[in-house]
Coordinates of C-alpha atoms and ligand atoms in Angstrom, one line a residue:
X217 CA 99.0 -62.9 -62.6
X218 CA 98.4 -60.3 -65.5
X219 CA 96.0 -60.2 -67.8
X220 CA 98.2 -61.1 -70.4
X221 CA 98.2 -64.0 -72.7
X222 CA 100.3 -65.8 -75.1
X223 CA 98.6 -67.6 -77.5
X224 CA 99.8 -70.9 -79.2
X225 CA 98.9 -73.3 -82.1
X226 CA 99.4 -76.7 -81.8
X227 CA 98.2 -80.0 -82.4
X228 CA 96.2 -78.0 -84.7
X229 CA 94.4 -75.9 -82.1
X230 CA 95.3 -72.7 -81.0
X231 CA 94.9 -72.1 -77.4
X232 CA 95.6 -69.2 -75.0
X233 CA 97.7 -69.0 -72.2
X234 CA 97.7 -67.2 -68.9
X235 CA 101.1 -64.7 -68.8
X236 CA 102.3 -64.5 -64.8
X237 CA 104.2 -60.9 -64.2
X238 CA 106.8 -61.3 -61.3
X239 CA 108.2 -57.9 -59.4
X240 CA 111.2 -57.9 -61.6
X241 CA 112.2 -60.7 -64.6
X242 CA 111.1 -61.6 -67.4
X243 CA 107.0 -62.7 -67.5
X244 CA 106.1 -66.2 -67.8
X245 CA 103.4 -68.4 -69.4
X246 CA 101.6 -70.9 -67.6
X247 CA 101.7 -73.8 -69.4
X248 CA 100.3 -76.1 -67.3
X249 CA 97.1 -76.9 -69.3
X250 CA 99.1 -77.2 -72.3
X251 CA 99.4 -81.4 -71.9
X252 CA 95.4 -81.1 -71.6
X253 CA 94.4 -79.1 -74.2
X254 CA 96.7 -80.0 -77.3
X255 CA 98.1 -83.5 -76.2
X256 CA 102.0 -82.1 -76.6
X257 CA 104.5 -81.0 -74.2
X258 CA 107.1 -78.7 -74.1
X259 CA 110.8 -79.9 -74.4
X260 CA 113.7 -77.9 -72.8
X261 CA 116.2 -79.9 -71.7
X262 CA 118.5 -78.2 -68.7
X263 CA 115.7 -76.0 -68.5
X264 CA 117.1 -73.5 -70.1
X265 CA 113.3 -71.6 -70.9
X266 CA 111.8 -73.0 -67.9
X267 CA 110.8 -71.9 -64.5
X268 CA 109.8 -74.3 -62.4
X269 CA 108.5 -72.3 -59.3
X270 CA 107.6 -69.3 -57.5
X271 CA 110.6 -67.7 -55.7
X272 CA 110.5 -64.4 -53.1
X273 CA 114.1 -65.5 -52.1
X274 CA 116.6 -64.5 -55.1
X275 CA 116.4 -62.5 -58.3
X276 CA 119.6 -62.6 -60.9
X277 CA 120.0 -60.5 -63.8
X278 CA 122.0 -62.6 -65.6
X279 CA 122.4 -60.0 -68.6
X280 CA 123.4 -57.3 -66.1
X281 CA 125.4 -59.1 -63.8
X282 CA 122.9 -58.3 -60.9
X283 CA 121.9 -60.5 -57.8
X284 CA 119.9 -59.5 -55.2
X285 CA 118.6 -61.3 -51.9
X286 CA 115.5 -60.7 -50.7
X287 CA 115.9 -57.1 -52.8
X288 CA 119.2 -56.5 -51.0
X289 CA 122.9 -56.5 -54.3
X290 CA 124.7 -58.9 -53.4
X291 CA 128.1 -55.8 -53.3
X292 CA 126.0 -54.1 -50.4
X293 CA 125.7 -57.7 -48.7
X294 CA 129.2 -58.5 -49.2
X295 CA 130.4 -55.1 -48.0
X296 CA 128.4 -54.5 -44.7
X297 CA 126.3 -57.5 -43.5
X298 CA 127.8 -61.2 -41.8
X299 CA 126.8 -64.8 -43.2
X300 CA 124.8 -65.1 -40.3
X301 CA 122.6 -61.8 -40.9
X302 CA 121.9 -63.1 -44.8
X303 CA 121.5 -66.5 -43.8
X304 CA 118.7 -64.5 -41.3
X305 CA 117.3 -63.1 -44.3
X306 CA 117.0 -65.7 -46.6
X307 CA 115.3 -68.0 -44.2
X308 CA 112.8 -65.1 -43.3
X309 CA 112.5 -62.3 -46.2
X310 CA 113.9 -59.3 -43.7
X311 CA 117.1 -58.1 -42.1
X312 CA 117.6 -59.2 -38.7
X313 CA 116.8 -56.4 -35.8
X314 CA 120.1 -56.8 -33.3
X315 CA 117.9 -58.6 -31.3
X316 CA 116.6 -60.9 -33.6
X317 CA 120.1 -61.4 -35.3
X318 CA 121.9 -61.9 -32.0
X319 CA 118.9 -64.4 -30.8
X320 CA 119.3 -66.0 -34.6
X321 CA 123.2 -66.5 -34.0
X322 CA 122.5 -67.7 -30.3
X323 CA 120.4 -70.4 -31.6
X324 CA 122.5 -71.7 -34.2
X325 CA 125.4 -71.6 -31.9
X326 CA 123.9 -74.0 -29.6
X327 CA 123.3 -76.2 -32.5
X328 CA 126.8 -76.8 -33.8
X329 CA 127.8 -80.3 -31.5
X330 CA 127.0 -83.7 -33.5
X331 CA 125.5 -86.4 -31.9
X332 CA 128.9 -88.3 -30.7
X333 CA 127.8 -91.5 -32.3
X334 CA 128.2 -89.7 -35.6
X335 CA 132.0 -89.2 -35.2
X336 CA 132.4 -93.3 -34.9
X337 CA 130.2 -92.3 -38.2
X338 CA 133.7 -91.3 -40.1
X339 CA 135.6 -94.0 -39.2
X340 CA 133.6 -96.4 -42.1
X341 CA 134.9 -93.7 -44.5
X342 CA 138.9 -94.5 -45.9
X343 CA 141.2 -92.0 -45.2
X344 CA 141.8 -90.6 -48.4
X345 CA 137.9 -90.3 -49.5
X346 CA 136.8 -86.9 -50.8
X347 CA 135.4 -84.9 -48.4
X348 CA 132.5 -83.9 -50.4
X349 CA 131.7 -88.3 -50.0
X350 CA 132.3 -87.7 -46.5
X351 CA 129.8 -85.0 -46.6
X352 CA 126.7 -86.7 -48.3
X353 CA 127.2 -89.8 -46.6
X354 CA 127.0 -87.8 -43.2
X355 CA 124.4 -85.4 -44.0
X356 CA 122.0 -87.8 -45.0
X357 CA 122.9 -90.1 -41.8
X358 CA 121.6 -86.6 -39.7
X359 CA 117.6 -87.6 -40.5
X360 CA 118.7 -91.2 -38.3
X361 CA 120.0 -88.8 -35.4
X362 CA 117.8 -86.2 -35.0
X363 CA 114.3 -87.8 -36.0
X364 CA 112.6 -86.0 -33.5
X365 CA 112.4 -82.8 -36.1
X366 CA 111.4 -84.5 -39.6
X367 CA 108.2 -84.2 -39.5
X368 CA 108.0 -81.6 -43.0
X369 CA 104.3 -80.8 -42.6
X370 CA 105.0 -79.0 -39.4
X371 CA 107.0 -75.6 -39.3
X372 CA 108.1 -76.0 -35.9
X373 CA 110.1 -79.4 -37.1
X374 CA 111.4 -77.4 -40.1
X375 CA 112.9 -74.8 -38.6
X376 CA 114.5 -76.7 -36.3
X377 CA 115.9 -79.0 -39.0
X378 CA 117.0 -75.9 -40.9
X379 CA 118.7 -74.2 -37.8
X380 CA 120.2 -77.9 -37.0
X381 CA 121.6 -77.8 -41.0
X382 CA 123.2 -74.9 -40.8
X383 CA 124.6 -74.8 -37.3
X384 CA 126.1 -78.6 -38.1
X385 CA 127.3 -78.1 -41.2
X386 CA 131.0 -76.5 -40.3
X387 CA 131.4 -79.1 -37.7
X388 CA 130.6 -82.2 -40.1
X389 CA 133.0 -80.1 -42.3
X390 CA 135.5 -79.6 -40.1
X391 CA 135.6 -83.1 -39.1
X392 CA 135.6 -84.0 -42.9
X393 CA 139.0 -82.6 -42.9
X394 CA 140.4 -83.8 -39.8
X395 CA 139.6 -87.3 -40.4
X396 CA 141.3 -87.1 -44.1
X397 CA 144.5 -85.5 -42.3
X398 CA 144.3 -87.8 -39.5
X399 CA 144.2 -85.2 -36.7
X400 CA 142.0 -85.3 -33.7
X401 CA 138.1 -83.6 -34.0
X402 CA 138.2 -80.5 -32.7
X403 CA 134.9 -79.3 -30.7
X404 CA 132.7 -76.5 -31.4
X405 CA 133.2 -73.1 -28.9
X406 CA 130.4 -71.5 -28.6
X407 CA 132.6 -68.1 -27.8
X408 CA 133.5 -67.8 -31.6
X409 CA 131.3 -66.6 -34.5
X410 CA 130.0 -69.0 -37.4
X411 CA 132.9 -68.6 -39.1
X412 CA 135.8 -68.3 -36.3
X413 CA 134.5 -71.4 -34.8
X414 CA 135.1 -73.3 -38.4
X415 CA 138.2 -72.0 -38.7
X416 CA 139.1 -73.3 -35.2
X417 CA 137.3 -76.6 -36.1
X418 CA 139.3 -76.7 -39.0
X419 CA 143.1 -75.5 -38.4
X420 CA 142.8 -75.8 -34.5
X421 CA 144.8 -78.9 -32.6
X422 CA 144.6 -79.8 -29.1
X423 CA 148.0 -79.1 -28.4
X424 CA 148.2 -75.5 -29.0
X425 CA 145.9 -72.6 -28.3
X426 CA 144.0 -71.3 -31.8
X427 CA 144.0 -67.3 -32.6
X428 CA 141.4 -66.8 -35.2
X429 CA 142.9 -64.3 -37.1
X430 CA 140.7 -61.5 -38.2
X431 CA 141.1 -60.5 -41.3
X432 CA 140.8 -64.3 -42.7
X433 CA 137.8 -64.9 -40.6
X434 CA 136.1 -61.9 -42.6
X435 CA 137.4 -63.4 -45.4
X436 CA 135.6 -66.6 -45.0
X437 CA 132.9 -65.4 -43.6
X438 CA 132.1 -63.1 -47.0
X439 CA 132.9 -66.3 -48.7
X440 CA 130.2 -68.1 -46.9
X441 CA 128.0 -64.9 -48.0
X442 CA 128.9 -64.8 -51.5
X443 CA 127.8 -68.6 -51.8
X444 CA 124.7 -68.4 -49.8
X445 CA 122.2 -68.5 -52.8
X446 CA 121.6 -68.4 -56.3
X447 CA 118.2 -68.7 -57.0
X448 CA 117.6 -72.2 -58.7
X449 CA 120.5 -73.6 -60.3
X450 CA 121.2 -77.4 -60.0
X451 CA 121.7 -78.2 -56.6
X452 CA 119.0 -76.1 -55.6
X453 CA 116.8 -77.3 -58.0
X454 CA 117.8 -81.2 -57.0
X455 CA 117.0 -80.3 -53.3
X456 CA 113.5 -78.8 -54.1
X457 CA 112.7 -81.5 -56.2
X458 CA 113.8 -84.6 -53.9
X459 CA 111.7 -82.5 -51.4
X460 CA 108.5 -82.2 -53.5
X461 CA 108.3 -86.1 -52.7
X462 CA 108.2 -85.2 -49.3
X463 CA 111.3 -86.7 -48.0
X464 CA 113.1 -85.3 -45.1
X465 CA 115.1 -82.0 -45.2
X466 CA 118.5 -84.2 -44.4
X467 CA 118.0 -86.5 -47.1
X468 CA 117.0 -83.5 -49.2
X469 CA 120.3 -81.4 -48.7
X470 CA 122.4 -84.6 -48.9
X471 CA 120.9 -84.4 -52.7
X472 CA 121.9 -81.0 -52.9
X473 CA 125.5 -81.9 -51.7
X474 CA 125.6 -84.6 -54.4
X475 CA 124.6 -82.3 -57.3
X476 CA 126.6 -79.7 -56.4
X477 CA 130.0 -81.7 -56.1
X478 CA 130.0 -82.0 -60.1
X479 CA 132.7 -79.9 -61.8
X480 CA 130.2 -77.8 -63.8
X481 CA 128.9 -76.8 -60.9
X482 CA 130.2 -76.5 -57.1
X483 CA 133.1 -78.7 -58.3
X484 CA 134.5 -75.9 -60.2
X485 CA 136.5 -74.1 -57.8
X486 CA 138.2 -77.1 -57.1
X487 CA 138.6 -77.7 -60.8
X488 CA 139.6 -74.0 -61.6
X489 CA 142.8 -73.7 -59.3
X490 CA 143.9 -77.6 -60.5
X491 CA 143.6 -75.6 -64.3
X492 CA 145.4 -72.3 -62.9
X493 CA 147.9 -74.9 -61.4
X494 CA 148.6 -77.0 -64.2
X495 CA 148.8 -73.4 -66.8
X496 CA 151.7 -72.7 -64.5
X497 CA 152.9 -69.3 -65.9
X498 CA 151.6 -66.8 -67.8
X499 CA 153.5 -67.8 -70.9
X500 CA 151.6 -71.0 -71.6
X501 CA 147.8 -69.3 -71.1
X502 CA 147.8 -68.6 -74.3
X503 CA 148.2 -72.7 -75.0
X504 CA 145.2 -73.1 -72.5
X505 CA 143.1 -70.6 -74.9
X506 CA 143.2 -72.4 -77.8
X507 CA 142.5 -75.4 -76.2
X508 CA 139.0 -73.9 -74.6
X509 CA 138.2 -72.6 -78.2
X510 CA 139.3 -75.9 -80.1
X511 CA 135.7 -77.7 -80.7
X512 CA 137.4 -81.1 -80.7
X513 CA 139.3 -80.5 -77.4
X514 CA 137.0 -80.5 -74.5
X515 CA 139.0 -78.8 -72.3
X516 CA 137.0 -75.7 -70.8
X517 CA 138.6 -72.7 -69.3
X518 CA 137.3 -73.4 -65.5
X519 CA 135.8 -70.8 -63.4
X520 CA 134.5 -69.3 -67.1
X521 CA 131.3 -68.9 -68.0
X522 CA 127.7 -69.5 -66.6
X523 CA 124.2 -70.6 -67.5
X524 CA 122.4 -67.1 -66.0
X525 CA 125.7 -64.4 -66.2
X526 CA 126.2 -63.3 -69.5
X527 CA 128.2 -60.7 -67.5
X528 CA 130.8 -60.5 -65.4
X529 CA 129.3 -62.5 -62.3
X530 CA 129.0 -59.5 -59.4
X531 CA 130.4 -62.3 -56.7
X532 CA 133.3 -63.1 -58.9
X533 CA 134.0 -59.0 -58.5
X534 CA 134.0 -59.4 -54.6
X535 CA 136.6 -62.5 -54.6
X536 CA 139.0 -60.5 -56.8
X537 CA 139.3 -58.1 -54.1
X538 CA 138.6 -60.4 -50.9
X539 CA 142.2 -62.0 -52.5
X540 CA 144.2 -59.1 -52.1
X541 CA 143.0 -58.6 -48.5
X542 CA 143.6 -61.7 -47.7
X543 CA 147.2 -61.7 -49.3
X544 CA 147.7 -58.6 -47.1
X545 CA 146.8 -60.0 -44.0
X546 CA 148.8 -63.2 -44.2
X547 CA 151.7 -61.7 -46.0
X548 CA 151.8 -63.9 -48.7
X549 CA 152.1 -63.5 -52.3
X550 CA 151.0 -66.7 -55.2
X551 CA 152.4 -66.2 -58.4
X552 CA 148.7 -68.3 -59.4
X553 CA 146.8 -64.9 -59.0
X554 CA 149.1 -63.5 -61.4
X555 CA 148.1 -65.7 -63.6
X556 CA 144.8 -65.7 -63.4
X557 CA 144.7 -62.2 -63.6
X558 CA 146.4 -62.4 -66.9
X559 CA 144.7 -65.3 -67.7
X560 CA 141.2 -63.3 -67.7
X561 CA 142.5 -60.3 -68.7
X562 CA 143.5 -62.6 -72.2
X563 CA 140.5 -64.2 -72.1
X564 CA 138.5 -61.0 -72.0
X565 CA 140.2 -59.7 -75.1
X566 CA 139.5 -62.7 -76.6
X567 CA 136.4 -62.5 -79.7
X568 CA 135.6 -66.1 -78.9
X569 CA 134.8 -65.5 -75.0
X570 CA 133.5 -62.0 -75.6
X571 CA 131.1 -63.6 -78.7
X572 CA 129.6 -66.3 -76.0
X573 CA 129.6 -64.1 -73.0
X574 CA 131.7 -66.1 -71.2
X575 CA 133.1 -64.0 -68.1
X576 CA 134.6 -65.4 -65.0
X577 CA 132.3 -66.7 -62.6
X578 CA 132.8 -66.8 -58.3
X579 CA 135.0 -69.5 -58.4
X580 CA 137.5 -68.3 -60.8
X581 CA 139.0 -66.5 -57.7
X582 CA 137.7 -68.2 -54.9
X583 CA 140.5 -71.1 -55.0
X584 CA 143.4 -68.5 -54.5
X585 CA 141.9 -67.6 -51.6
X586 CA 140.8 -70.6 -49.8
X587 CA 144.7 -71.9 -50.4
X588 CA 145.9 -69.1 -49.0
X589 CA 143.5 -69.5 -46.0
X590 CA 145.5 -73.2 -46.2
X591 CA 142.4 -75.3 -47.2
X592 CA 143.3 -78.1 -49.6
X593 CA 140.9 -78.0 -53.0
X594 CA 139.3 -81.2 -51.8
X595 CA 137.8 -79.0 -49.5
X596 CA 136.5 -76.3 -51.6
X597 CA 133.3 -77.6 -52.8
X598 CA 132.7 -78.8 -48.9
X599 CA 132.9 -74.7 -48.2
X600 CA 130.7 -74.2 -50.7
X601 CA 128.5 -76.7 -49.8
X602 CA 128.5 -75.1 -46.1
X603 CA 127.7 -71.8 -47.2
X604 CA 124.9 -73.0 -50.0
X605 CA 123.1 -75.0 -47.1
X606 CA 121.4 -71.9 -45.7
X607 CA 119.8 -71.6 -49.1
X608 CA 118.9 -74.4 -49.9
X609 CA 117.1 -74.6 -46.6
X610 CA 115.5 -71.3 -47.7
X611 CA 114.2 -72.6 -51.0
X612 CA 113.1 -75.6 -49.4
X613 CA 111.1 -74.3 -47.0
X614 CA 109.6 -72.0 -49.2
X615 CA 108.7 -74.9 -51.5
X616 CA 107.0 -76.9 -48.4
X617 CA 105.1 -73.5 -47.3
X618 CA 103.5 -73.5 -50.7
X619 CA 100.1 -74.7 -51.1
X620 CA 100.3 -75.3 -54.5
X621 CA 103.4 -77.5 -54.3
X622 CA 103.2 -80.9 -56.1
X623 CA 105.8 -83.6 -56.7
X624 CA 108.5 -82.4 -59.4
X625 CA 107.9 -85.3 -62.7
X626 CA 108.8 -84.0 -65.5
X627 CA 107.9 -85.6 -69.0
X628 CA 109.8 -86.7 -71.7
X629 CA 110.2 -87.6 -75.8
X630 CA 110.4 -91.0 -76.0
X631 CA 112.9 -92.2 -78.7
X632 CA 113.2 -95.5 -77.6
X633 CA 111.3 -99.0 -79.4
X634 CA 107.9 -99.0 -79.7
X635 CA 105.8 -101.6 -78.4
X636 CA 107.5 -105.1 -79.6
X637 CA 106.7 -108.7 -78.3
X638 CA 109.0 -110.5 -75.4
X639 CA 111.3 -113.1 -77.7
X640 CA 112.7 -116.1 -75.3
X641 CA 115.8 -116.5 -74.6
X642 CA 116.4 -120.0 -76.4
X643 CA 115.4 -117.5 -79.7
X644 CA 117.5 -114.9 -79.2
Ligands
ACO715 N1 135.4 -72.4 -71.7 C1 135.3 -72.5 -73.1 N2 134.1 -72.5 -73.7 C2 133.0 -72.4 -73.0 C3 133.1 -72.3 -71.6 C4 134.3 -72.3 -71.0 N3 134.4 -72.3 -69.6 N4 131.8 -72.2 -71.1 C5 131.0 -72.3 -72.1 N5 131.7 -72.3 -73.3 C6 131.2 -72.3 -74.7 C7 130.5 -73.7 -75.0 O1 131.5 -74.6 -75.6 C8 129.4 -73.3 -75.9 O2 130.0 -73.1 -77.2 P1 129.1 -73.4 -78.5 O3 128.0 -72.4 -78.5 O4 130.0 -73.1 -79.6 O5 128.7 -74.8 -78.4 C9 129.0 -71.9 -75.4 O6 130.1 -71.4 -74.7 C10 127.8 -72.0 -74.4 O7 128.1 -72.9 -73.4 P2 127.1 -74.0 -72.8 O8 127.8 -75.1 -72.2 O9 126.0 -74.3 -73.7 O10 126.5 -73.1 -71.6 P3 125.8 -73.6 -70.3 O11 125.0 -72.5 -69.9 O12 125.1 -74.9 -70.6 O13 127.0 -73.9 -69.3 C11 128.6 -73.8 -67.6 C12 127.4 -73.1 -68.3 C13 128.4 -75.3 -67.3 C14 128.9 -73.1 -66.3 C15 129.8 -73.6 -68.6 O14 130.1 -72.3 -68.9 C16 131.1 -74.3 -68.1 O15 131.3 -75.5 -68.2 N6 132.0 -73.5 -67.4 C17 133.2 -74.1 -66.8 C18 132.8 -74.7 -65.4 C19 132.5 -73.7 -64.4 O16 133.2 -72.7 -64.2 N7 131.4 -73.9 -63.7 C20 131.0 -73.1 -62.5 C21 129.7 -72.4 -62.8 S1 129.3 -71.3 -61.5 C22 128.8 -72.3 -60.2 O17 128.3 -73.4 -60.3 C23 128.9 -71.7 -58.9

């Protein structure tokens, strides 16, 4: 906390308010005693002035294009750590020591089976549901297996739900995808990495021995790192607050899952290559363009824009490249990536994106590669809801650890009647 205050009139009194300085970011002031001391709230729907916590866990710049974890760019991160040494550092504020990394990934290899009862679990699901369905129903079924670790007040069960979370999320994801193909469920091997053993979870069949090939599984795995965490945007935000009530981490990232399937949010990768798909060539973007600028049209240019960049999104750098690798290492070409590169490069140029600061965002890209890799786009928000549990767990954690947490309740402005008398039915 600063000295600093903002002062305020309202209500007709002016009061003054504390001013908090973070280590980087813009200050805040404390409103808290605002209710108390003029009668008003604040109102900021989508919360677009408002923080609503303490965070040591993420910082964007969303003016600069900059996002760091724990301190660390997100570039470096990309370039020369593993999913499993940010997921480290996320849930505990430092790089990993070999020793601690390789005791980290030890533990959450040994955590990737599912009860067996859960697979019978898929079964009540119909073939053709969405796998992000598949995902929150299954999830939130995880707090009636492993009761033994929900206990929130105590760190001990925490971690090991967190650890459980992560370790189990390829595997229900995996199994997500075998059940809607109608293959076999393919079980975890604990000689793989993280990310190998997905991909064998995923693409592997009984019948035939599965090579993880290298250069995808780097691929994924940076993937999994670019979508790790983003400070508190809306699925983060629904996990902390269904936690703040005190419910069990499961439950809580099960909320997550839900928020995050939306199309303006974890939904739009999905949404994004569908768009690139349906634009076709790169003769009818400029079709597509008018559309996104056309006020009565409410077509939006997927995979464009964001509520923090104002840049270009740093992650959305990374998957530009991470495509051409992974074009290299399976030897295929897709005319879509011409496209989209046009399709930005248009957009860019383009007064009406460049006036709103709309620039593409990580999953403009991030759909070329993951059909490359062969994952359907039903699966792409399941990938990033894989990757996105590690922070989640991190923020809720965090959120649990602080003694000054309280239950999330917002207020509202009432619009609605006022106070009226009950009229009986026989006089209505
Ligand atoms: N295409 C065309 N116009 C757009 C786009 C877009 N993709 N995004 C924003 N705009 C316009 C809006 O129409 C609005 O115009 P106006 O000021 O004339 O009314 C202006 O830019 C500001 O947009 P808002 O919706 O107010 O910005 P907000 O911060 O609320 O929304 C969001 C951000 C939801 C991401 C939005 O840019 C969008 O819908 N993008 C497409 C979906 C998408 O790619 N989502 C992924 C986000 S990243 C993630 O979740 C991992």
């Amino acid at each position: 906390m600063s000295d600093n205050k903002a002062s305020m009139t309202a209500g007709g009194k002016t009061i003054e308010m504390p001013v908090s300085s973070g280590t980087i970011g813009p200050d805040v002031i404390d409103i808290r005693k605002l209710y108390a001391q003029t009668g008003m709230f604040t109102y900021d729907p989508g919360f677009t002035s408002t923080a609503s916590c303490d965070s040591a866990i993420t910082y964007i710049d969303g003016d600069e294009g900059v996002l760091l974890h724990r301190g660390y760019p997100i570039g470096q991160l990309a370039e020369h750590s593993s999913f499993m040494e940010v997921s480290y550092l996320l849930l505990n504020g430092e790089l990993p020591s070999s020793q601690e990394l390789a005791d980290f990934s030890r533990t959450i290899t040994r955590h990737t089976m599912l009860h067996e009862q859960l697979a019978t679990f898929y079964r009540g699901f119909r073939r053709d549901a969405h796998p992000m369905a598949i995902m929150c129903g299954v999830v939130g079924a995880l707090s009636a297996f492993y009761h033994d670790s929900t206990d929130i007040a105590d760190p001990t069960h925490r971690k090991i739900s967190s650890h459980r979370l992560i370790a189990k999320m390829p595997t229900i994801a995996a199994m997500a995808y075998k059940y809607s193909v109608g293959q076999p469920f393919v079980y975890p091997d604990n000689k793989l990495s993280y990310t190998g053993n997905f991909l064998k979870m995923t693409f592997g069949v009984p019948a035939e021995e599965y090579e993880v090939i290298p250069a995808v599984e780097k691929a994924m795995d940076r993937i999994f790192t670019l979508h790790a965490d983003h400070e508190q945007n809306a699925s983060t935000s629904t996990v902390r607050l269904a936690g703040s009530s005190g419910a069990n981490p499961f439950a809580c990232i099960a909320a997550g899952i839900a928020c995050l399937w939306g199309p303006a949010h974890g939904g739009a990768n999905e949404a994004a290559l569908n768009m690139l798909k349906e634009i076709g060539t790169p003769d009818r973007i400029q079709h597509y363009i008018d559309r996104a600028k056309d006020k009565n049209d409410p077509f939006r240019l997927m995979g464009f824009g964001h509520r923090v960049y104002k840049n270009y999104d740093p992650r959305a750098t990374v998957m530009q490249s991470t495509v051409r690798e992974v074009f290299a290492a399976l030897n295929v070409q897709d005319p879509l990536f011409e496209t989209a590169l046009r399709l930005e490069e248009i957009a860019l140029s383009d007064p009406y994106f460049a006036e709103k600061k709309l620039f593409p965002n990580v999953d403009f890209y991030s759909g070329i590669i993951l059909s490359a890799i062969g994952f359907p786009t039903t699966m792409f928000t399941v990938l990033f809801a894989l990757a996105r549990t590690v922070g989640w767990v991190a923020q809720w954690n965090e959120m649990i650890s602080d003694p000054g947490q309280k239950i999330g309740r917002p207020r509202q402005l009432y619009t609605g009647p006022t106070s009226r008398d009950y009229v009986p039915l026989s006089e209505r």
